[in-house]
Coordinates of C-alpha atoms (C1' of nucleotides) in Angstrom, one line a residue:
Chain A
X1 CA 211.0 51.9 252.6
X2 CA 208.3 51.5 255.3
X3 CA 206.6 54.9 256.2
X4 CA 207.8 56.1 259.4
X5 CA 206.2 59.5 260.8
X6 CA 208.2 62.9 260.2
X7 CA 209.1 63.3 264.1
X8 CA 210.7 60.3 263.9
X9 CA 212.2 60.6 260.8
X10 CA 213.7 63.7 262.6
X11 CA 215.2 61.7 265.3
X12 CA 217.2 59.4 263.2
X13 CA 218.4 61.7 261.1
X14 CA 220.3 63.1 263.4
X15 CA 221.2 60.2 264.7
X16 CA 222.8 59.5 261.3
X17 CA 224.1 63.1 261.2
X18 CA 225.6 62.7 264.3
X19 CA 227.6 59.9 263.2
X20 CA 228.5 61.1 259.8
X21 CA 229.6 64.3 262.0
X22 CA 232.0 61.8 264.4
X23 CA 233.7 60.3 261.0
X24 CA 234.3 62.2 258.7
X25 CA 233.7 65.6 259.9
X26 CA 231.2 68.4 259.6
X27 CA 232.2 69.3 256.8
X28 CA 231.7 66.2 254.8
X29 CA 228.3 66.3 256.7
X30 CA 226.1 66.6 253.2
X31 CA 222.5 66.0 252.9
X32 CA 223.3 63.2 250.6
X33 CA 225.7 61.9 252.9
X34 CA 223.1 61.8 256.2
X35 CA 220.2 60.1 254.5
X36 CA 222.7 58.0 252.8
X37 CA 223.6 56.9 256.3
X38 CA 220.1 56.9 257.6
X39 CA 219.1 54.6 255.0
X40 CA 216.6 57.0 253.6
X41 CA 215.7 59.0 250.2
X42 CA 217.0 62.9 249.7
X43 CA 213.2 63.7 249.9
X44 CA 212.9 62.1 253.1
X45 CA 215.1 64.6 254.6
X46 CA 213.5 68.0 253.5
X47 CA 210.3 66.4 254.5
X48 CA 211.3 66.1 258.0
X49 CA 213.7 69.4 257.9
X50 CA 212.9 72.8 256.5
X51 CA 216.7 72.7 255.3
X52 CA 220.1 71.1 256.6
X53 CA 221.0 74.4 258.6
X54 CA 217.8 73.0 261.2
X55 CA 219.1 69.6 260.8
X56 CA 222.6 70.8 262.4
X57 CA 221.0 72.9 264.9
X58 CA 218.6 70.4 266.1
X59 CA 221.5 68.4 265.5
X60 CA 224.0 70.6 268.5
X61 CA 220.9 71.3 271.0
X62 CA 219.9 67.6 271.1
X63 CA 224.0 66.5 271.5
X64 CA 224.6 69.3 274.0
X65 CA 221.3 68.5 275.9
X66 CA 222.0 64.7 276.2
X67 CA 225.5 65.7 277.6
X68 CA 226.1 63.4 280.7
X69 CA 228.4 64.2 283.8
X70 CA 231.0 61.9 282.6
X71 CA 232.9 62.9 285.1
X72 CA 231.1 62.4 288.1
X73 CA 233.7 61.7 291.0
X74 CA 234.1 58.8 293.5
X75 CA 235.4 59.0 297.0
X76 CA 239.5 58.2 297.0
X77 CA 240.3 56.9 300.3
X78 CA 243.2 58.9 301.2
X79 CA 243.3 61.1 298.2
X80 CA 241.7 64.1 299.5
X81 CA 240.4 66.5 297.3
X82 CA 242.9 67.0 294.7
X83 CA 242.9 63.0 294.4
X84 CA 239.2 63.1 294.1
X85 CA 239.4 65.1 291.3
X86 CA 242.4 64.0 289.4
X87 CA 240.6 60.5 289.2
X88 CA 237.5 62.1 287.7
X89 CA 239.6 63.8 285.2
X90 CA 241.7 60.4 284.8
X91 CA 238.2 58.8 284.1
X92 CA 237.2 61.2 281.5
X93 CA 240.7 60.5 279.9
X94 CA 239.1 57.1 279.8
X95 CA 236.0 58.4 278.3
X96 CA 238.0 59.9 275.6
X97 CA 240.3 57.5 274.7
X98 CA 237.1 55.3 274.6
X99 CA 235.4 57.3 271.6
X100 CA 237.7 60.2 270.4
X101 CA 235.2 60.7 267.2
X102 CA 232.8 62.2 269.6
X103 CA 234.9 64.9 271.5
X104 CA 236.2 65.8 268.0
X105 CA 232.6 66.1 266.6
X106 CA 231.7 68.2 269.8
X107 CA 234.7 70.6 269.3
X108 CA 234.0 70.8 265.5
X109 CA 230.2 71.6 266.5
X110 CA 230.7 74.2 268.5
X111 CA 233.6 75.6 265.7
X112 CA 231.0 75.7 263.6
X113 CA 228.6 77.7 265.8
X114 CA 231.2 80.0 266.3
X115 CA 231.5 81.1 262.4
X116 CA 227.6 82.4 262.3
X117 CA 226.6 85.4 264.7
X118 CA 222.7 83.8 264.6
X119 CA 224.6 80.2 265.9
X120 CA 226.7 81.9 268.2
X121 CA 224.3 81.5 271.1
X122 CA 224.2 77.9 270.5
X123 CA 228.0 77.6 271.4
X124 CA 227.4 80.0 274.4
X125 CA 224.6 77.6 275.3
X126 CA 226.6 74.2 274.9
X127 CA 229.2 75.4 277.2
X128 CA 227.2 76.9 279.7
X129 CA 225.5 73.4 280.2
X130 CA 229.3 72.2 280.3
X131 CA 230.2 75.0 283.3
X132 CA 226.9 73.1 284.8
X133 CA 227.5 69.7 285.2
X134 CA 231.2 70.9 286.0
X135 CA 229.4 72.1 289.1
X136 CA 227.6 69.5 290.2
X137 CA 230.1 67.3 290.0
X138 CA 233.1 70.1 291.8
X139 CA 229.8 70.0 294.6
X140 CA 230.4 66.0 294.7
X141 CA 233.6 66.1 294.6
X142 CA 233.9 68.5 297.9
X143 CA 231.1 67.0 299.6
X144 CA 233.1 63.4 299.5
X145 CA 236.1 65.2 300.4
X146 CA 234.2 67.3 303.0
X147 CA 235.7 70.5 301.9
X148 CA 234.2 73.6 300.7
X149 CA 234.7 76.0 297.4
X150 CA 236.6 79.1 298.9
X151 CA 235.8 80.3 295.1
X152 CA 231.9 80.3 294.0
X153 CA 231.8 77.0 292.4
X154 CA 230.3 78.4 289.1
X155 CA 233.8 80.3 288.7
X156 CA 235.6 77.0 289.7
X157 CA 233.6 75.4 287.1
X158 CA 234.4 77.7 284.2
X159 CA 238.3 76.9 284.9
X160 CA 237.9 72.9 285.0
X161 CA 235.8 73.5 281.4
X162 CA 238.7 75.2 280.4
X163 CA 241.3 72.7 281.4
X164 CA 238.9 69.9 280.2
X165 CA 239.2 71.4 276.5
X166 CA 242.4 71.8 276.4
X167 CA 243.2 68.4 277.8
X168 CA 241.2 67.1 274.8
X169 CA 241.8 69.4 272.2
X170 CA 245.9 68.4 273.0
X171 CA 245.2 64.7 273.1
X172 CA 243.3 64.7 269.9
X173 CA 246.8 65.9 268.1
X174 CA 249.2 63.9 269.6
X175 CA 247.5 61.1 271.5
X176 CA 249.7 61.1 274.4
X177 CA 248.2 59.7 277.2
X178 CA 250.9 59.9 279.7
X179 CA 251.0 63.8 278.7
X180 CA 247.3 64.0 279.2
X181 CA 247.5 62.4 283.0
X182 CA 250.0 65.2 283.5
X183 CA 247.2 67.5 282.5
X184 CA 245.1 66.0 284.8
X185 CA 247.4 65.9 287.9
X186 CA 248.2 69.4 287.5
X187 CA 244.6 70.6 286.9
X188 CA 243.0 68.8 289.7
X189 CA 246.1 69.9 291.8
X190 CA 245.4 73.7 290.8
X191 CA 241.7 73.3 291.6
X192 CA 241.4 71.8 294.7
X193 CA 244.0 74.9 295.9
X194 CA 240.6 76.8 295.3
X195 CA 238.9 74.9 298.1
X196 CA 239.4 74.9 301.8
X197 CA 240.1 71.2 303.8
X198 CA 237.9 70.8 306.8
Chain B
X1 CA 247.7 93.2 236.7
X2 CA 251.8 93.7 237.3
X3 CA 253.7 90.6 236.4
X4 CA 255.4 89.0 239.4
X5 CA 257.0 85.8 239.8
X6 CA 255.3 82.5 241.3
X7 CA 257.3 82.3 244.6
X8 CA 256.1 85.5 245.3
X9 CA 252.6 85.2 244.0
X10 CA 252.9 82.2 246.4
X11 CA 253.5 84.4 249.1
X12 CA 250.7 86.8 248.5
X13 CA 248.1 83.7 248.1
X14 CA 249.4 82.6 251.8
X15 CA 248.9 85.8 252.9
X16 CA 245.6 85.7 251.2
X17 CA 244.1 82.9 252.5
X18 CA 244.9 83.4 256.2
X19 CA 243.2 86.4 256.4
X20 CA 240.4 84.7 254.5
X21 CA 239.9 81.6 256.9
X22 CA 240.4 84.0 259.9
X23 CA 237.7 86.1 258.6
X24 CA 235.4 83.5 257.3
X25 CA 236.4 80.5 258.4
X26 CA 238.5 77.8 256.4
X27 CA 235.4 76.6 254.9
X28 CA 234.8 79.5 253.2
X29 CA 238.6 79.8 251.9
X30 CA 237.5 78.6 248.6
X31 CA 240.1 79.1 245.7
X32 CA 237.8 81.9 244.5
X33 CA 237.6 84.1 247.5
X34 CA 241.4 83.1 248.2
X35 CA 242.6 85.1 244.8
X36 CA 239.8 87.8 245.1
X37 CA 241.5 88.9 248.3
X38 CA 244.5 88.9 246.6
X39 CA 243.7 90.8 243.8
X40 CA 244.5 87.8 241.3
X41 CA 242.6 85.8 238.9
X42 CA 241.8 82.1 239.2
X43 CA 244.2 81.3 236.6
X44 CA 247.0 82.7 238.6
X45 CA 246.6 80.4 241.7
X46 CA 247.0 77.6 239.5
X47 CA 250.4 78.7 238.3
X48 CA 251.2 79.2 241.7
X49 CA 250.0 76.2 243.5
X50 CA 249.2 72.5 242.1
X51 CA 245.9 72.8 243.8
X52 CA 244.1 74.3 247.1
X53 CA 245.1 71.5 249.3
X54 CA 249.4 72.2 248.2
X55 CA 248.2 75.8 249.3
X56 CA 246.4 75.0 253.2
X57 CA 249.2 72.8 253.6
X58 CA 251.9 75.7 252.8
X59 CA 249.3 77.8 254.5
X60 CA 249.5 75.5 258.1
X61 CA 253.3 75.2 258.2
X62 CA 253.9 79.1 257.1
X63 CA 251.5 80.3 259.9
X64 CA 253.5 77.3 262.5
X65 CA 256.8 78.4 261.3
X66 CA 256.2 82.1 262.3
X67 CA 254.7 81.6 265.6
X68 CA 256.0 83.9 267.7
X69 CA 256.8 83.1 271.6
X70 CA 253.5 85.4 272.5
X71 CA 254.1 85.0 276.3
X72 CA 257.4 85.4 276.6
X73 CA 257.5 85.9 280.5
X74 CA 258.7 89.5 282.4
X75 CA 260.3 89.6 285.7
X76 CA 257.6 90.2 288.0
X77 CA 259.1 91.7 291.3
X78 CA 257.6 90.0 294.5
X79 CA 255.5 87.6 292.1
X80 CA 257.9 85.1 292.3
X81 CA 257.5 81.7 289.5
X82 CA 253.8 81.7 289.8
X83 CA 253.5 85.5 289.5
X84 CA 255.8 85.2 286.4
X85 CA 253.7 82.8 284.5
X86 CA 250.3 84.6 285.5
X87 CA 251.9 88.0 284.2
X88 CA 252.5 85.7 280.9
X89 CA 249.4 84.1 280.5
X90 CA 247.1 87.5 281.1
X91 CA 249.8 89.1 278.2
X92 CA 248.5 86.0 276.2
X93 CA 244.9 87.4 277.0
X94 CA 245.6 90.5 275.7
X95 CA 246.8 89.2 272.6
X96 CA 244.2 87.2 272.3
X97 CA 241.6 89.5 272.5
X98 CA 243.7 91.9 270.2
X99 CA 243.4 89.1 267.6
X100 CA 240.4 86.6 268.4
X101 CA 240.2 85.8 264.8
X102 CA 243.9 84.7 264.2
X103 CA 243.9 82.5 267.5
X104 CA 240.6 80.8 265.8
X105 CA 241.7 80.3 262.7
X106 CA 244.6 78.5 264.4
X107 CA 242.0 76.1 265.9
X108 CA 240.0 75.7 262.9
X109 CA 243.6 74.7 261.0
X110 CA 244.2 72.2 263.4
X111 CA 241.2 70.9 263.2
X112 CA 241.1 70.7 259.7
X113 CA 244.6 69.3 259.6
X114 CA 243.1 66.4 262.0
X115 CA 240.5 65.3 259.6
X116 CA 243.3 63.5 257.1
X117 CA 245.2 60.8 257.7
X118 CA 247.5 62.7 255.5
X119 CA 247.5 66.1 257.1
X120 CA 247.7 65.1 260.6
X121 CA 251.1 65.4 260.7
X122 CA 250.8 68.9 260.3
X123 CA 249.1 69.1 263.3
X124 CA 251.3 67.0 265.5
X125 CA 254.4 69.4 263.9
X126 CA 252.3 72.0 265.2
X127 CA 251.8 71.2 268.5
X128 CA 255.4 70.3 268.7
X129 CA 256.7 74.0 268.1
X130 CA 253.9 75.2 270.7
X131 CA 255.6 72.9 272.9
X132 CA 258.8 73.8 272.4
X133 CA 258.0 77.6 272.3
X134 CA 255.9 77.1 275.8
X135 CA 259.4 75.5 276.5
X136 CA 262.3 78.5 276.4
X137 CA 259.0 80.6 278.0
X138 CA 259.0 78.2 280.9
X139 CA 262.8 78.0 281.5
X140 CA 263.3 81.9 280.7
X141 CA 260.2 82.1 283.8
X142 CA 262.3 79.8 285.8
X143 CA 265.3 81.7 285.6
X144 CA 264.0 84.7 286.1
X145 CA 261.8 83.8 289.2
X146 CA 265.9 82.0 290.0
X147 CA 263.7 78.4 289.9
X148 CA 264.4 75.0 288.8
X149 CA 261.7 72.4 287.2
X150 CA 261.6 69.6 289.1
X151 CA 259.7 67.8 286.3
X152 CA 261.2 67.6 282.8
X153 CA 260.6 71.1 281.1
X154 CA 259.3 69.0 278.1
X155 CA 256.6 67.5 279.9
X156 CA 255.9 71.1 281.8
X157 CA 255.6 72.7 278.7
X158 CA 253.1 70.3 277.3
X159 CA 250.3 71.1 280.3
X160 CA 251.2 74.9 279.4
X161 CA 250.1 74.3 276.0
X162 CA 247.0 72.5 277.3
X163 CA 246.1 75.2 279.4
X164 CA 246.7 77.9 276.8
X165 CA 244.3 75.9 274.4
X166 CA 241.6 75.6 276.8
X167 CA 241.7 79.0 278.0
X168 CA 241.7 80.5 274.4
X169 CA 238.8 77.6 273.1
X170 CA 236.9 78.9 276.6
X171 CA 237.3 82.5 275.7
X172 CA 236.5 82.9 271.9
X173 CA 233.0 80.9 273.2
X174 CA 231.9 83.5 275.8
X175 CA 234.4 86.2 275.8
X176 CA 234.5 86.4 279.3
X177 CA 237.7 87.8 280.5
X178 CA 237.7 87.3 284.1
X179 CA 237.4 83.6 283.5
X180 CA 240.2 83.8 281.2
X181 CA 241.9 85.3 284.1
X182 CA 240.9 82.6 286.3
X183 CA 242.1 80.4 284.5
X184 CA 245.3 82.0 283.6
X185 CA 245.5 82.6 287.8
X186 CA 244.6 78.9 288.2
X187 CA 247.0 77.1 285.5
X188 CA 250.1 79.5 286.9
X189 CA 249.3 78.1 290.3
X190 CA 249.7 74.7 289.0
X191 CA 252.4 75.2 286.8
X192 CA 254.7 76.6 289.3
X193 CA 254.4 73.7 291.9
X194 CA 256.4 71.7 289.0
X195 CA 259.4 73.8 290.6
X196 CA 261.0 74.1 293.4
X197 CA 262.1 77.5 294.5
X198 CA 265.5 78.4 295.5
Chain C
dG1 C1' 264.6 93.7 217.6
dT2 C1' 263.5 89.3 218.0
dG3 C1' 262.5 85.0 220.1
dC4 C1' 261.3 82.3 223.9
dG5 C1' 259.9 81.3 228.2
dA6 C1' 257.4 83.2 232.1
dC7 C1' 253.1 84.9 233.3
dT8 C1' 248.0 86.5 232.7
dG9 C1' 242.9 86.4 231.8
dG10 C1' 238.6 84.7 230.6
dG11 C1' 236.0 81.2 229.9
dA12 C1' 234.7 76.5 230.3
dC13 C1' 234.7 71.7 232.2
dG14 C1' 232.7 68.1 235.3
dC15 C1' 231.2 67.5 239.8
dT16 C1' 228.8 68.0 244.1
dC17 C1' 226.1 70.7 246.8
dG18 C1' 221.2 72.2 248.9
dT19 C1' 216.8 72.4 247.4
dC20 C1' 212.6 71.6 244.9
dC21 C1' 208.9 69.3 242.2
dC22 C1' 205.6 66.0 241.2
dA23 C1' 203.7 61.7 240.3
dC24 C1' 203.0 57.9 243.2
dT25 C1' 201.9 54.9 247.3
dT26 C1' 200.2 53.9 251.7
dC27 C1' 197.3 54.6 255.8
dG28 C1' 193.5 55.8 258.9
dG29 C1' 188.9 57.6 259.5
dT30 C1' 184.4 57.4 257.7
Chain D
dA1 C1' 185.2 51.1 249.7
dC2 C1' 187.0 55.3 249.4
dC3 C1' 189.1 59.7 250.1
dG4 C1' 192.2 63.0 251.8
dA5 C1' 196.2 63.5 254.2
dA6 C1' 200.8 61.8 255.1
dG7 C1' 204.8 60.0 253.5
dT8 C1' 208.0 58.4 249.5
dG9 C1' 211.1 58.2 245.3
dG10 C1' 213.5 59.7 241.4
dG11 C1' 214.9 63.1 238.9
dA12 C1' 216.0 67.8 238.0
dC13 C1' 217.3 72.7 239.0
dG14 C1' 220.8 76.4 239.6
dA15 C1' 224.7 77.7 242.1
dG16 C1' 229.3 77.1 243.6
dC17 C1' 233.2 74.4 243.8
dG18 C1' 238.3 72.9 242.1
dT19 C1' 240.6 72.5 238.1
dC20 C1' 242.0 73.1 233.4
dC21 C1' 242.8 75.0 228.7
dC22 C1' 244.5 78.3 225.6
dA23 C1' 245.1 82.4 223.2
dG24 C1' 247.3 86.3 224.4
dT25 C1' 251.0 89.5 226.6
dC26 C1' 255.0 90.8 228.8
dG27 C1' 260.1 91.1 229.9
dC28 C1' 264.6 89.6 229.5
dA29 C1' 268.8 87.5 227.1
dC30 C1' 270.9 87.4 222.9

DNA sequence: GTGCGACTGGGACGCTCGTCCCACTTCGGT
DNA sequence: ACCGAAGTGGGACGAGCGTCCCAGTCGCAC
């Protein structure tokens, strides 16, 4: 193995966590298993990592942090608001339809943050950067519509996170995509009643 | 320790085991802390059960089967439909907070259910008898508020269950009940203009 | 009361887990 | 050229896991 500096070593493992996370679970997440999947020796990893408790919290605050807006929304001519945001939610069907191992992972993450009170923050954290790009892209989403929040948008926000999880959580059990467009219509159709047209 | 039958034993390790996954997570439902809650030796769970998995799997569709129709809907005067299914949703807010730790360990069977090819099933029965339960609660609402769904019930009930999940995910994250009740206000809203009034 | 099948308890098995140790190799600065 | 620090590899550790075995004990039918 070629000698690679600890900080990087860092890096890809959980990079390799990560994905053993995505396919097979947390739970099958084992030391063994990550270096296996890094390419790398069981020494290697408590070289880089104190134990595999940092790995998988290093592990959630870099996945949360490189969270993108995946659903930032475009202008639908005619669609109004409620049509702006049903076709950012339709796109982040898209999104997880196009890697379903991911949303899982995230959900089992945060699960997992739940079950110890010194992790606990890390799940409040994780969704509190969720409620945040939810804003920004609400903002977008009424700026293109020219309406404004009659709600304060962070509120707004809170609700589309909620409606976002349980549109995946329910899609991850039964696959149904047509049911999960309904979920969509009727969210976006419930939120934009929180806003007032010019 | 008293003699007593395996079907019963059975019972008891059930019993057992949910309190222990909603307490610790299923993770830590090894056979070991399983019979220590119950009061048993190790021996015994092996007499009862072929192994841990035949006992999650008894465990997931024991727990299904006696899912109770938690927000069975109450006439609310003047509320009309949407009033009917808030009132609903905020009694499934107090039940959840009365019992965070059975609505997680819900989730984390699920979950866990989702991770085999095998098990999945159980989770797609699961969601099946939410579906059908958010089902009688939707047309008892609808009667009630003298309603009819212009969209199949079926496919009513299914963004009900959506909502419910991300409202309860949401809420064992931050605990904060007025965006429960947002949410609960929000998803009523929506769910309701899938009837028509009389 | 006696026999047999149902049930019990303790201990042990093989395995996997997270972690650690230590001899070894490589690299950069001098 | 060399020396100390940084990085590597294999093997081992103790603990906990699911499962199994087996000698023992109870209760009921006869």
């Amino acid at each position: 193995m070629s000698r690679i500096p600890a900080p990087e070593r860092r890096r890809a493992l959980v990079e390799a966590a990560l994905r053993v996370v995505s396919q097979r679970g947390i739970a099958q997440a084992t030391t063994r298993a990550i270096v296996a999947e890094a390419g790398m020796s069981l020494a290697s990893f408590h070289y880089a990592f104190e134990s595999r408790d940092e790995l998988i919290d290093e592990l959630i605050t870099t996945v949360v942090a490189r969270e993108q807006e995946a659903v930032l929304p475009e202008f639908v001519p005619g669609g109004g608001l409620a049509g702006i945001l049903e076709a950012g939610l339709v796109r982040y069907i898209e999104h997880l339809k196009a890697d379903p191992e991911h949303e899982q992972a995230m959900l089992e993450l945060t699960q997992y943050a739940l079950r110890s009170p010194e992790r606990h923050p890390l799940a409040v954290q994780q969704y509190e950067r969720y409620a945040e790009l939810a804003e920004r892209s609400l903002e977008r989403a009424a700026e293109l519509a020219g309406a404004t929040w009659r709600v304060p948008v962070a509120q707004v926000a809170r609700v589309l996170v909620a409606f976002t999880d349980g549109l995946t959580f329910t899609w991850l059990v039964d696959r149904d995509d047509a049911a999960a467009r309904a979920v969509a219509h009727a969210a976006a159709d419930a939120l934009s009643r929180m806003a007032d047209a010019p």
